[in-house]
Coordinates of C-alpha atoms and ligand atoms in Angstrom, one line a residue:
M1 CA 16.5 -31.3 -0.6
A2 CA 13.1 -32.9 -0.6
K3 CA 9.8 -31.9 -2.0
Q4 CA 6.7 -32.5 0.1
Q5 CA 3.1 -31.7 -0.2
I6 CA 1.0 -30.0 2.6
T7 CA -2.7 -30.9 2.5
V8 CA -5.8 -29.6 4.3
P9 CA -5.8 -30.8 8.0
D10 CA -8.9 -32.0 9.9
I11 CA -11.1 -28.9 9.8
G12 CA -13.9 -30.2 11.9
G13 CA -15.6 -32.1 9.3
A14 CA -16.3 -29.1 7.1
E15 CA -17.0 -29.9 3.6
G16 CA -16.2 -27.4 0.9
A17 CA -14.5 -24.8 2.9
E18 CA -13.7 -21.9 0.7
V19 CA -10.2 -20.5 0.1
I20 CA -10.6 -16.8 0.9
E21 CA -7.1 -15.7 1.0
L22 CA -3.7 -17.1 0.0
L23 CA -0.9 -16.0 2.3
V24 CA 2.1 -17.5 0.4
A25 CA 3.2 -17.6 -3.2
A26 CA 5.6 -19.8 -5.2
G27 CA 9.2 -18.8 -4.4
D28 CA 8.3 -17.7 -0.7
Q29 CA 10.6 -18.9 2.0
I30 CA 8.3 -20.1 4.8
E31 CA 8.6 -21.1 8.4
L32 CA 7.0 -23.7 10.5
E33 CA 3.6 -22.7 11.6
Q34 CA 3.5 -19.8 9.1
G35 CA -0.1 -19.2 7.7
L36 CA -0.5 -20.8 4.2
L37 CA -4.0 -19.8 3.5
V38 CA -7.3 -18.9 5.1
L39 CA -10.3 -21.1 4.7
E40 CA -13.8 -20.2 5.4
S41 CA -16.6 -22.7 6.1
D42 CA -20.2 -21.9 7.1
K43 CA -19.1 -21.5 10.6
A44 CA -15.6 -20.2 10.8
S45 CA -12.8 -18.9 9.0
M46 CA -9.4 -20.6 9.8
E47 CA -5.8 -20.0 9.0
I48 CA -4.0 -23.2 7.8
P49 CA -0.4 -23.2 9.2
S50 CA 2.6 -24.8 7.6
T51 CA 3.8 -28.0 9.1
L52 CA 7.1 -27.6 7.2
A53 CA 9.8 -25.0 6.9
G54 CA 11.3 -24.4 3.3
K55 CA 10.7 -22.9 0.0
V56 CA 7.1 -22.9 -1.5
L57 CA 7.5 -24.5 -5.1
Q58 CA 3.9 -24.5 -6.1
V59 CA 0.6 -23.2 -4.6
L60 CA -1.9 -25.9 -5.8
V61 CA -5.1 -24.0 -4.9
K62 CA -6.5 -20.5 -5.6
V63 CA -9.0 -18.2 -4.1
G64 CA -12.5 -19.4 -4.4
D65 CA -11.6 -23.2 -4.4
E66 CA -13.5 -25.3 -2.1
L67 CA -11.4 -27.8 -0.2
A68 CA -12.0 -30.6 2.2
E69 CA -9.6 -32.5 4.6
G70 CA -6.8 -34.0 2.6
H71 CA -6.7 -31.7 -0.3
P72 CA -3.1 -30.8 -1.4
I73 CA -2.3 -27.1 -0.7
V74 CA 1.3 -26.4 -1.5
V75 CA 4.4 -28.2 -2.6
V76 CA 7.4 -27.2 -0.4
E77 CA 11.0 -27.9 -0.8
T78 CA 12.6 -28.6 2.4
G79 CA 16.3 -29.2 3.4
D80 CA 15.4 -32.2 5.3
E81 CA 15.9 -35.5 3.4
T82 CA 14.9 -37.8 6.2
E83 CA 11.2 -36.7 6.2
A84 CA 10.8 -37.2 2.7
E85 CA 10.1 -40.4 0.7
P86 CA 12.7 -40.9 -1.9
E87 CA 12.2 -39.0 -5.2
P88 CA 10.7 -41.2 -8.0
E89 CA 13.5 -42.2 -10.3
P90 CA 13.4 -39.9 -13.4
E91 CA 12.7 -42.1 -16.4
S92 CA 14.2 -39.6 -18.7
S93 CA 17.8 -39.5 -19.9
P94 CA 20.4 -37.8 -17.8
D95 CA 20.3 -34.6 -20.0
T96 CA 16.6 -34.0 -19.1
A97 CA 17.2 -34.7 -15.5
E98 CA 16.4 -31.9 -13.0
P99 CA 19.3 -29.5 -12.6
E100 CA 20.3 -29.1 -9.0
G101 CA 18.4 -26.4 -7.0
E102 CA 15.8 -25.8 -9.8
S103 CA 12.8 -27.9 -9.9
P104 CA 10.7 -28.6 -12.9
A105 CA 7.8 -27.6 -10.7
R106 CA 9.2 -24.2 -10.2
E107 CA 10.1 -23.9 -14.0
T108 CA 6.6 -24.8 -15.2
A109 CA 4.9 -22.4 -12.8
Q110 CA 7.0 -19.5 -14.1
G111 CA 6.5 -20.6 -17.6
A112 CA 2.7 -20.6 -17.1
K113 CA 2.8 -16.9 -16.0
A114 CA 4.3 -15.7 -19.3
E115 CA 1.5 -17.1 -21.4
P116 CA -2.2 -16.1 -21.3
A117 CA -3.2 -19.7 -22.2
S118 CA -1.2 -22.8 -21.6
E119 CA -1.8 -26.1 -23.2
Q120 CA -1.2 -29.6 -21.8
A121 CA 0.9 -31.4 -24.5
S122 CA -1.1 -34.1 -26.2
P123 CA 1.0 -36.8 -27.8
D124 CA -1.5 -37.0 -30.6
S125 CA -1.4 -33.7 -32.4
G126 CA -4.8 -34.3 -33.9
A127 CA -6.6 -35.1 -30.7
P128 CA -8.3 -32.4 -28.6
S129 CA -6.1 -30.8 -26.0
E130 CA -6.7 -29.1 -22.7
V131 CA -5.9 -25.5 -22.5
T132 CA -5.9 -23.4 -19.3
V133 CA -6.8 -20.0 -19.9
E134 CA -5.0 -17.6 -17.4
V135 CA -5.3 -14.0 -16.4
P136 CA -3.5 -12.0 -19.2
D137 CA -1.4 -8.9 -18.6
I138 CA -3.8 -6.6 -16.9
G139 CA -1.5 -3.7 -16.6
T140 CA -1.1 -4.1 -12.8
E141 CA 0.4 -6.4 -10.3
D142 CA -2.6 -5.9 -7.9
A143 CA -5.3 -8.5 -7.7
V144 CA -8.4 -7.8 -9.6
D145 CA -11.9 -9.1 -9.1
V146 CA -13.7 -11.7 -11.2
I147 CA -17.1 -9.9 -11.4
E148 CA -18.7 -12.0 -14.1
L149 CA -18.5 -15.6 -15.4
C150 CA -19.7 -15.5 -18.9
V151 CA -19.4 -19.3 -19.6
K152 CA -20.1 -22.5 -17.7
P153 CA -18.8 -26.0 -18.0
G154 CA -20.1 -27.7 -21.1
D155 CA -20.4 -24.4 -23.1
E156 CA -19.0 -24.4 -26.6
V157 CA -17.0 -21.2 -27.2
A158 CA -15.5 -19.6 -30.2
E159 CA -12.1 -17.9 -30.4
G160 CA -12.6 -14.3 -28.9
D161 CA -15.8 -15.2 -26.9
S162 CA -15.7 -13.6 -23.6
L163 CA -14.9 -16.1 -20.8
V164 CA -14.9 -14.0 -17.7
V165 CA -15.0 -10.2 -16.7
L166 CA -12.4 -8.8 -14.4
E167 CA -12.6 -5.7 -12.6
S168 CA -9.8 -3.5 -11.0
D169 CA -10.0 -0.4 -9.1
K170 CA -9.8 1.4 -12.4
A171 CA -11.4 -0.7 -15.1
S172 CA -13.4 -3.7 -16.0
M173 CA -12.2 -5.9 -18.8
E174 CA -13.3 -9.1 -20.5
V175 CA -10.9 -12.0 -21.0
P176 CA -11.5 -13.5 -24.4
S177 CA -11.1 -17.2 -25.3
P178 CA -7.8 -17.7 -27.0
R179 CA -9.4 -20.4 -29.2
A180 CA -12.6 -22.3 -30.0
G181 CA -13.4 -25.2 -27.8
K182 CA -15.6 -26.6 -24.9
V183 CA -15.4 -25.4 -21.3
I184 CA -14.5 -28.2 -19.1
R185 CA -14.1 -26.5 -15.8
M186 CA -14.3 -23.0 -14.3
L187 CA -11.1 -22.5 -12.2
V188 CA -12.4 -19.4 -10.6
K189 CA -15.5 -18.2 -8.9
E190 CA -17.3 -14.9 -9.2
G191 CA -15.9 -12.5 -6.6
A192 CA -12.4 -14.2 -6.6
A193 CA -9.3 -12.0 -6.6
V194 CA -6.8 -13.0 -9.3
R195 CA -3.5 -11.9 -10.6
E196 CA -1.7 -12.1 -14.0
G197 CA -1.1 -15.8 -14.7
D198 CA -3.9 -17.2 -12.5
P199 CA -5.8 -20.0 -14.2
L200 CA -9.4 -19.0 -15.1
V201 CA -10.9 -21.6 -17.3
L202 CA -10.0 -25.1 -18.5
L203 CA -10.9 -25.6 -22.0
E204 CA -10.9 -28.6 -24.4
S205 CA -9.8 -27.3 -27.7
A206 CA -9.7 -29.0 -31.1
R207 CA -5.9 -29.2 -31.9
D208 CA -4.8 -26.2 -33.7
E209 CA -1.9 -26.9 -36.2
S210 CA -0.6 -23.4 -35.7
V211 CA -0.2 -23.8 -32.0
E212 CA 3.2 -25.0 -30.7
P213 CA 2.9 -27.7 -28.3
S214 CA 4.2 -26.5 -25.0
S215 CA 7.0 -28.2 -23.0
G216 CA 4.5 -30.2 -21.1
G217 CA 2.2 -29.5 -18.2
D218 CA 3.0 -25.9 -18.0
S219 CA -0.2 -24.6 -16.4
P220 CA -0.3 -24.7 -12.6
A221 CA -3.4 -27.0 -12.8
A222 CA -1.5 -29.4 -15.2
S223 CA 1.7 -29.4 -13.3
A224 CA -0.1 -30.0 -10.0
E225 CA -1.0 -33.4 -11.3
S226 CA 2.2 -34.1 -13.0
T227 CA 4.9 -32.7 -10.6
P228 CA 7.2 -35.4 -9.3
V229 CA 6.6 -34.4 -5.8
N230 CA 7.0 -36.8 -2.9
E231 CA 3.8 -38.6 -2.4
A232 CA 4.1 -38.6 1.4
A233 CA 1.6 -35.8 2.0
V234 CA 2.0 -34.1 5.2
Q235 CA -1.0 -32.9 7.1
A236 CA -1.2 -30.0 9.3
P237 CA -2.5 -30.8 12.8
A238 CA -5.9 -30.0 13.6
T239 CA -5.3 -27.9 16.7
P240 CA -3.8 -24.9 15.3
A241 CA -6.5 -24.5 12.7
A242 CA -9.3 -25.0 15.3
A243 CA -7.5 -22.8 17.8
T244 CA -7.4 -19.9 15.2
S245 CA -10.8 -20.4 14.0
Q246 CA -13.2 -17.6 14.8
P247 CA -16.5 -16.5 13.4
A248 CA -16.0 -14.4 10.4
A249 CA -18.2 -11.7 12.1
R250 CA -16.7 -11.2 15.5
D251 CA -18.7 -10.3 18.5
S252 CA -16.6 -7.3 19.6
D253 CA -16.4 -3.7 18.5
D254 CA -15.8 -4.7 14.8
A255 CA -18.6 -7.2 15.1
L256 CA -19.9 -6.8 11.5
V257 CA -16.4 -6.7 9.9
Y258 CA -15.8 -9.5 7.5
A259 CA -12.2 -10.5 7.7
G260 CA -10.0 -13.5 8.3
P261 CA -7.7 -14.1 11.2
A262 CA -4.6 -13.1 9.3
V263 CA -6.1 -9.7 8.5
R264 CA -7.3 -9.2 12.1
K265 CA -3.9 -10.0 13.3
L266 CA -2.3 -7.6 11.0
A267 CA -5.0 -4.9 12.0
R268 CA -4.3 -5.6 15.6
E269 CA -0.5 -5.1 15.1
L270 CA -1.0 -1.9 13.2
G271 CA -3.6 -0.6 15.7
V272 CA -6.2 -0.3 12.9
D273 CA -9.8 -0.5 13.8
L274 CA -11.1 -2.9 11.1
A275 CA -14.7 -1.4 11.4
K276 CA -13.2 1.8 9.6
V277 CA -11.6 -0.1 6.7
T278 CA -13.5 -0.7 3.5
G279 CA -13.1 -4.2 2.2
S280 CA -12.3 -4.7 -1.4
G281 CA -12.6 -8.6 -1.3
P282 CA -15.4 -10.7 -2.4
R283 CA -18.6 -9.7 -0.4
E284 CA -16.7 -6.7 0.9
R285 CA -14.3 -8.9 2.7
V286 CA -11.3 -6.8 4.3
L287 CA -8.0 -7.9 2.9
K288 CA -4.5 -7.4 4.1
E289 CA -4.1 -4.8 1.2
D290 CA -7.1 -2.9 2.5
V291 CA -5.5 -2.6 6.0
Q292 CA -2.1 -1.6 4.4
G293 CA -3.8 0.9 2.1
F294 CA -5.8 2.3 5.1
V295 CA -2.6 2.9 7.0
Q296 CA -0.8 4.5 4.0
R297 CA -3.7 6.8 3.5
A298 CA -3.9 7.7 7.2
L299 CA -0.1 8.4 7.3
S300 CA -0.2 10.6 4.1
G301 CA -3.3 12.4 5.6
K302 CA -5.5 11.1 2.7
A303 CA -7.8 8.7 4.6
P304 CA -11.4 9.3 4.2
V305 CA -12.4 12.1 6.4
A306 CA -15.1 10.0 8.1
A307 CA -12.6 7.3 8.8
V308 CA -10.1 9.5 10.5
G309 CA -12.7 11.2 12.6
A310 CA -12.7 14.7 11.3
G311 CA -16.1 15.1 12.9
L312 CA -18.2 15.2 9.8
P313 CA -21.8 14.2 10.8
T314 CA -22.8 11.0 9.1
V315 CA -25.8 10.6 7.1
P316 CA -28.6 8.6 9.1
D317 CA -29.4 5.1 7.9
V318 CA -33.0 5.2 7.0
D319 CA -35.3 2.3 6.7
F320 CA -37.1 3.2 3.4
S321 CA -39.1 0.1 3.6
A322 CA -41.2 1.9 6.2
F323 CA -42.6 4.2 3.6
G324 CA -43.3 1.7 0.7
A325 CA -41.8 -1.1 -1.4
I326 CA -38.2 -0.9 -2.1
E327 CA -35.4 -2.9 -3.8
T328 CA -31.8 -2.8 -2.7
V329 CA -29.1 -3.4 -5.3
P330 CA -25.5 -3.7 -4.6
R331 CA -23.3 -0.9 -6.2
T332 CA -20.7 -1.9 -8.8
K333 CA -17.0 -1.5 -7.6
L334 CA -16.7 1.2 -10.3
D335 CA -19.6 3.1 -8.9
K336 CA -18.2 2.9 -5.3
L337 CA -14.7 3.9 -6.4
T338 CA -16.0 6.9 -8.4
A339 CA -18.1 7.8 -5.2
A340 CA -14.9 7.6 -3.1
N341 CA -12.9 9.6 -5.6
M342 CA -15.6 12.3 -5.9
Q343 CA -15.8 12.7 -2.2
R344 CA -12.1 12.8 -1.7
S345 CA -11.8 15.5 -4.4
W346 CA -14.7 17.4 -3.0
L347 CA -13.3 17.3 0.5
N348 CA -9.8 18.1 -0.4
V349 CA -10.1 20.8 -3.2
P350 CA -11.5 24.2 -2.8
H351 CA -13.6 24.2 -5.9
V352 CA -14.5 27.3 -7.9
T353 CA -16.4 27.1 -11.3
Q354 CA -16.3 29.8 -13.9
F355 CA -18.8 29.8 -16.6
D356 CA -18.7 31.3 -20.1
D357 CA -20.3 30.7 -23.6
A358 CA -18.3 30.1 -26.6
D359 CA -19.7 31.2 -30.0
I360 CA -19.3 28.1 -32.1
T361 CA -21.4 29.1 -35.0
D362 CA -18.5 29.0 -37.4
L363 CA -17.0 25.8 -35.8
E364 CA -20.3 24.1 -36.3
A365 CA -20.7 25.3 -39.9
F366 CA -17.2 24.0 -40.6
R367 CA -17.8 20.6 -38.7
K368 CA -20.9 20.0 -40.5
S369 CA -19.2 20.6 -43.8
M370 CA -16.7 18.0 -42.9
K371 CA -19.2 15.3 -41.9
E372 CA -19.1 13.5 -45.3
E373 CA -15.4 13.4 -45.2
A374 CA -15.5 12.0 -41.7
E375 CA -17.9 9.2 -42.9
Q376 CA -15.4 8.4 -45.8
R377 CA -12.7 8.1 -43.3
G378 CA -14.9 5.8 -41.1
T379 CA -15.2 8.1 -38.2
R380 CA -17.5 10.7 -36.6
L381 CA -16.6 14.5 -36.1
T382 CA -18.5 15.8 -33.0
P383 CA -17.3 19.0 -31.2
M384 CA -15.1 16.9 -28.9
P385 CA -12.0 16.8 -31.0
F386 CA -12.1 20.6 -31.2
L387 CA -12.6 20.9 -27.6
L388 CA -9.6 18.7 -27.0
K389 CA -7.4 20.7 -29.3
A390 CA -8.5 24.0 -27.8
C391 CA -7.9 22.8 -24.3
A392 CA -4.5 21.5 -25.4
T393 CA -3.5 24.9 -26.6
A394 CA -4.8 26.6 -23.6
L395 CA -3.1 24.2 -21.2
R396 CA 0.2 24.8 -23.2
D397 CA -0.3 28.6 -22.7
N398 CA -1.5 28.4 -19.0
P399 CA 1.0 25.9 -17.5
K400 CA -0.6 26.1 -14.1
F401 CA -3.6 24.3 -15.4
N402 CA -1.2 21.5 -16.6
A403 CA 0.3 21.0 -13.2
S404 CA -0.4 19.1 -10.0
V405 CA 0.3 20.0 -6.3
T406 CA 2.4 17.6 -4.4
A407 CA 0.7 15.7 -1.6
D408 CA 2.5 17.8 1.0
G409 CA 1.5 21.0 -0.7
E410 CA 5.1 22.1 -1.0
N411 CA 5.6 21.9 -4.7
L412 CA 3.9 22.1 -8.0
V413 CA 4.7 19.5 -10.7
Y414 CA 4.5 21.0 -14.1
K415 CA 3.9 18.4 -16.9
H416 CA 5.6 18.7 -20.2
Y417 CA 3.0 16.5 -21.9
V418 CA -0.5 17.2 -22.6
H419 CA -2.8 14.2 -21.8
I420 CA -6.5 14.9 -21.6
G421 CA -9.2 12.6 -19.9
M422 CA -12.6 12.5 -21.3
A423 CA -15.5 11.4 -19.1
V424 CA -17.5 8.7 -20.6
D425 CA -21.0 7.8 -19.3
T426 CA -21.2 4.0 -19.3
P427 CA -24.0 1.6 -18.1
V428 CA -21.7 0.4 -15.3
G429 CA -20.6 3.9 -14.2
L430 CA -18.4 6.8 -15.2
M431 CA -14.9 6.1 -16.8
V432 CA -12.3 8.6 -17.9
P433 CA -10.1 7.3 -20.7
V434 CA -7.1 9.5 -21.4
I435 CA -6.1 10.7 -24.8
R436 CA -2.3 11.2 -24.8
D437 CA -0.3 13.9 -26.5
V438 CA -3.3 15.9 -27.6
D439 CA -1.3 18.9 -28.6
R440 CA 0.5 16.8 -31.1
K441 CA -2.5 15.1 -32.9
S442 CA -4.6 16.4 -35.7
I443 CA -8.3 16.7 -35.4
W444 CA -8.8 13.5 -37.4
E445 CA -6.6 11.5 -35.1
L446 CA -8.4 13.0 -32.1
A447 CA -11.8 12.1 -33.7
E448 CA -10.8 8.5 -34.2
E449 CA -9.5 8.2 -30.6
V450 CA -12.6 9.8 -29.1
V451 CA -14.8 7.2 -30.9
E452 CA -12.4 4.3 -30.1
L453 CA -11.9 5.1 -26.4
A454 CA -15.7 5.8 -25.8
E455 CA -16.5 2.5 -27.4
K456 CA -13.9 0.8 -25.4
A457 CA -15.1 2.3 -22.2
R458 CA -18.8 1.3 -22.9
E459 CA -17.7 -2.3 -23.7
R460 CA -15.6 -2.4 -20.5
K461 CA -12.4 -3.0 -22.6
L462 CA -10.3 -0.2 -21.4
K463 CA -6.9 -1.2 -19.9
P464 CA -5.8 0.6 -16.7
A465 CA -3.0 2.1 -18.6
E466 CA -5.4 3.8 -20.8
M467 CA -7.0 5.7 -17.8
Q468 CA -3.9 6.8 -16.4
G469 CA -1.7 10.0 -16.7
G470 CA -4.4 12.7 -17.4
C471 CA -3.3 16.3 -16.9
F472 CA -6.9 17.7 -17.3
T473 CA -10.5 16.4 -18.0
I474 CA -13.3 17.3 -20.3
S475 CA -16.8 16.2 -19.2
S476 CA -19.3 16.8 -22.0
L477 CA -22.9 16.5 -21.4
G478 CA -23.5 18.1 -24.8
N479 CA -25.5 15.3 -26.3
I480 CA -27.5 14.8 -23.0
G481 CA -28.5 18.4 -22.4
G482 CA -28.5 21.1 -19.8
N483 CA -27.3 24.7 -19.7
G484 CA -24.5 24.3 -17.3
F485 CA -23.0 22.3 -14.5
S486 CA -20.2 22.4 -12.0
P487 CA -17.9 19.5 -12.6
I488 CA -15.8 18.1 -9.8
V489 CA -12.0 18.3 -10.5
N490 CA -10.5 14.8 -11.1
T491 CA -7.6 15.1 -8.6
P492 CA -4.6 15.3 -8.7
E493 CA -5.5 17.3 -11.9
V494 CA -6.3 20.9 -11.1
G495 CA -8.9 21.7 -13.8
I496 CA -11.8 20.1 -15.4
L497 CA -14.0 21.6 -18.2
G498 CA -17.7 20.9 -18.3
V499 CA -19.4 21.2 -21.6
S500 CA -23.2 21.6 -21.9
R501 CA -25.5 21.6 -24.9
A502 CA -25.0 24.1 -27.6
A503 CA -28.1 26.1 -28.6
V504 CA -28.8 28.8 -31.1
K505 CA -29.5 32.1 -29.1
P506 CA -29.9 35.7 -30.1
V507 CA -26.8 37.8 -29.6
W508 CA -26.7 41.5 -29.9
D509 CA -24.0 42.6 -32.5
G510 CA -24.4 46.4 -31.7
K511 CA -27.1 46.9 -34.2
A512 CA -29.3 43.9 -34.1
F513 CA -29.8 40.5 -32.6
Q514 CA -28.1 37.7 -34.6
P515 CA -28.8 34.0 -34.2
R516 CA -25.6 32.4 -32.9
T517 CA -24.8 28.9 -31.8
L518 CA -23.5 29.2 -28.2
L519 CA -21.7 26.4 -26.3
P520 CA -22.0 26.7 -22.5
L521 CA -18.6 26.0 -20.8
S522 CA -18.0 25.6 -17.0
L523 CA -14.4 25.4 -15.8
S524 CA -13.9 24.1 -12.4
Y525 CA -10.5 24.4 -10.8
D526 CA -8.5 23.8 -7.7
H527 CA -8.4 27.2 -6.0
R528 CA -5.2 26.0 -4.1
V529 CA -3.3 26.2 -7.3
I530 CA -5.3 28.3 -9.7
N531 CA -6.4 31.8 -9.0
G532 CA -9.5 33.5 -10.5
G533 CA -7.3 35.4 -12.8
D534 CA -5.6 32.4 -14.1
A535 CA -8.9 30.7 -14.7
G536 CA -10.4 33.9 -16.4
R537 CA -7.5 33.9 -18.8
F538 CA -7.8 30.1 -19.5
C539 CA -11.6 30.3 -20.2
T540 CA -11.4 33.4 -22.2
Q541 CA -8.7 31.8 -24.4
L542 CA -10.9 28.7 -24.8
V543 CA -13.9 30.8 -25.9
T544 CA -11.6 32.7 -28.3
L545 CA -10.1 29.5 -29.8
L546 CA -13.5 27.9 -30.3
G547 CA -14.8 31.0 -31.7
D548 CA -12.3 31.0 -34.4
I549 CA -10.7 27.7 -34.9
R550 CA -8.2 29.1 -37.3
R551 CA -6.3 30.2 -34.1
L552 CA -5.8 26.5 -33.2
L553 CA -3.1 26.5 -36.0
F554 CA -0.8 28.7 -33.9
Ligands
CAO601 N1 -23.9 20.6 -28.0 C1 -24.8 20.0 -28.9 N2 -24.6 18.9 -29.5 C2 -23.5 18.0 -29.1 C3 -22.6 18.5 -28.1 C4 -22.9 19.9 -27.6 N3 -22.1 20.3 -26.6 N4 -21.6 17.6 -28.0 C5 -22.1 16.5 -28.8 N5 -23.1 16.9 -29.5 C6 -23.7 16.0 -30.5 C7 -22.7 15.4 -31.4 O1 -22.3 16.4 -32.4 C8 -23.4 14.3 -31.9 O2 -24.4 14.8 -32.9 P1 -24.1 14.6 -34.5 O3 -23.7 13.2 -34.7 O4 -25.2 15.0 -35.1 O5 -22.8 15.4 -34.7 C9 -24.4 13.8 -30.8 O6 -24.4 15.0 -29.9 C10 -23.7 12.7 -30.0 O7 -22.4 12.9 -29.6 P2 -21.6 11.9 -28.7 O8 -22.0 12.0 -27.3 O9 -21.9 10.5 -29.3 O10 -20.1 12.2 -28.9 P3 -19.2 13.3 -28.2 O11 -17.9 13.2 -29.0 O12 -19.8 14.6 -28.2 O13 -19.0 12.8 -26.7 C11 -18.6 11.3 -25.0 C12 -18.4 11.6 -26.5 C13 -17.9 9.9 -24.7 C14 -17.9 12.3 -24.2 C15 -20.1 11.3 -24.7 O14 -20.7 10.3 -25.5 C16 -20.3 11.1 -23.2 O15 -20.2 9.8 -22.6 N6 -20.7 12.1 -22.5 C17 -21.0 11.9 -21.0 C18 -19.9 12.4 -20.1 C19 -20.4 12.4 -18.7 O16 -21.1 11.6 -18.2 N7 -19.9 13.5 -17.9 C20 -20.4 13.6 -16.6 C21 -19.3 13.3 -15.6 S1 -19.6 13.9 -14.0 O17 -20.7 12.7 -13.6

């Protein structure tokens, strides 16, 4: 067994070619000529092939790094002793020697994954130490984008200060600094795609007594320097890289598609027209996952209709600058995702919306009488907890509303839990945190969760898991205004309740007009699953429950 590094070959003199895609990870078995990563310079994107066959022990670079010729890329364990220089003699005692088949490099890389921040051991416990802050548990194995760098080298940070903002398909989240210190280096760039355990920021922190020193060099960055690898670096030959180089924007049918050669190859193999794939990488670069996702959606019949050629006329591209001054602003990922979800739902679900008014005069009197107690409890009591509770009861009594239809349309899945999503309007777009087991929670518990989740959504601190598992959604525009609106069902849920602004209106009681507080409700439903009668019963029950909240006790 020998450990060898592979470095960047001659890339035609390009300085600072950016790593735009990693094609291997630690632990992978690779073959000779297998692509290791894709580099992109000003002029070309190029796949760097491996000059060795063996097992990848360590990947020494990450997406967003800028590399030049000679920069180490990976450490590979090969079965071939002859090509390798002899291993440096370990200075340690025999019991610290490397066990056969398990290299220190491999162990340290795994250790680094388990911790959000890893520290390079300093022999002097009073001296400042270097800490590599890594991507914490983000609740998904998928790559997420770095959408904002909140600090720069030289900045002093306090514990808890935001370092970077990550954004996945479902949420954006800030990564706080695990301790006070000074930023030495940013290890990612805006737009990079990262996964749990990837290094983000190198910090110099004043030594903290409470922190256990690590076993030594357990961050990928640290171990890259200290790994006892064979120094005989192996360069990949120039020709294959140059031969696979091609302009990022090709001159054929998918001329404007931004994708690397590996992705283009995959697309060709799968017969995918890249021009129809939406890129989720930095600068909308099409990634392998996008191509795979496109194929999956096409196979399950869920591909965007425009993409599978259902014949929908496209909206023409208008040059608005012809009519006056304009400003074009890129949309956030969340915005685009919401748009795609809305369109998917609108196109797949036959929507019907039923309207009604709930007389919440008594509810409002009660709610206002409880305001002081709410303040004492440190929370706010809006109509939302009552709406949640009423919906939970109606969902329990009308199980079809608490169901989803399977993708093939053959079955209904009835859920034996009642988790309700709450649409929250945030500066970066619409988010829908989910309140779990609403049927089992008290009004006070719900009030606290409404406040907490709305705050988290607005501060972009929701975790993906907090936005999953919803059975039904409430979208309240009560504090904003309006008489009514028809919300779009949040598929695969089958119903959504729109709530508009309550107003005092005259209501005829048989003898006279009485001033009553009426709350406009609009219930949209998936007519493939719910019939008008089902919806009528659901809505009527909601109106009854909100009209007399004592009924929520049953
Ligand atoms: N009628 C009249 N007043 C209402 C009301 C209604 N239907 N709903 C809430 N209010 C009042 C509240 O009682 C509160 O006033 P008080 O403090 O005097 O009681 C005030 O409006 C503000 O409430 P809020 O909005 O802070 O709290 P909420 O619990 O009602 O709603 C939340 C929380 C997160 C749902 C809401 O803030 C929000 O973001 N709504 C937007 C949802 C959205 O964008 N939907 C559209 C999705 S489709 O594009």
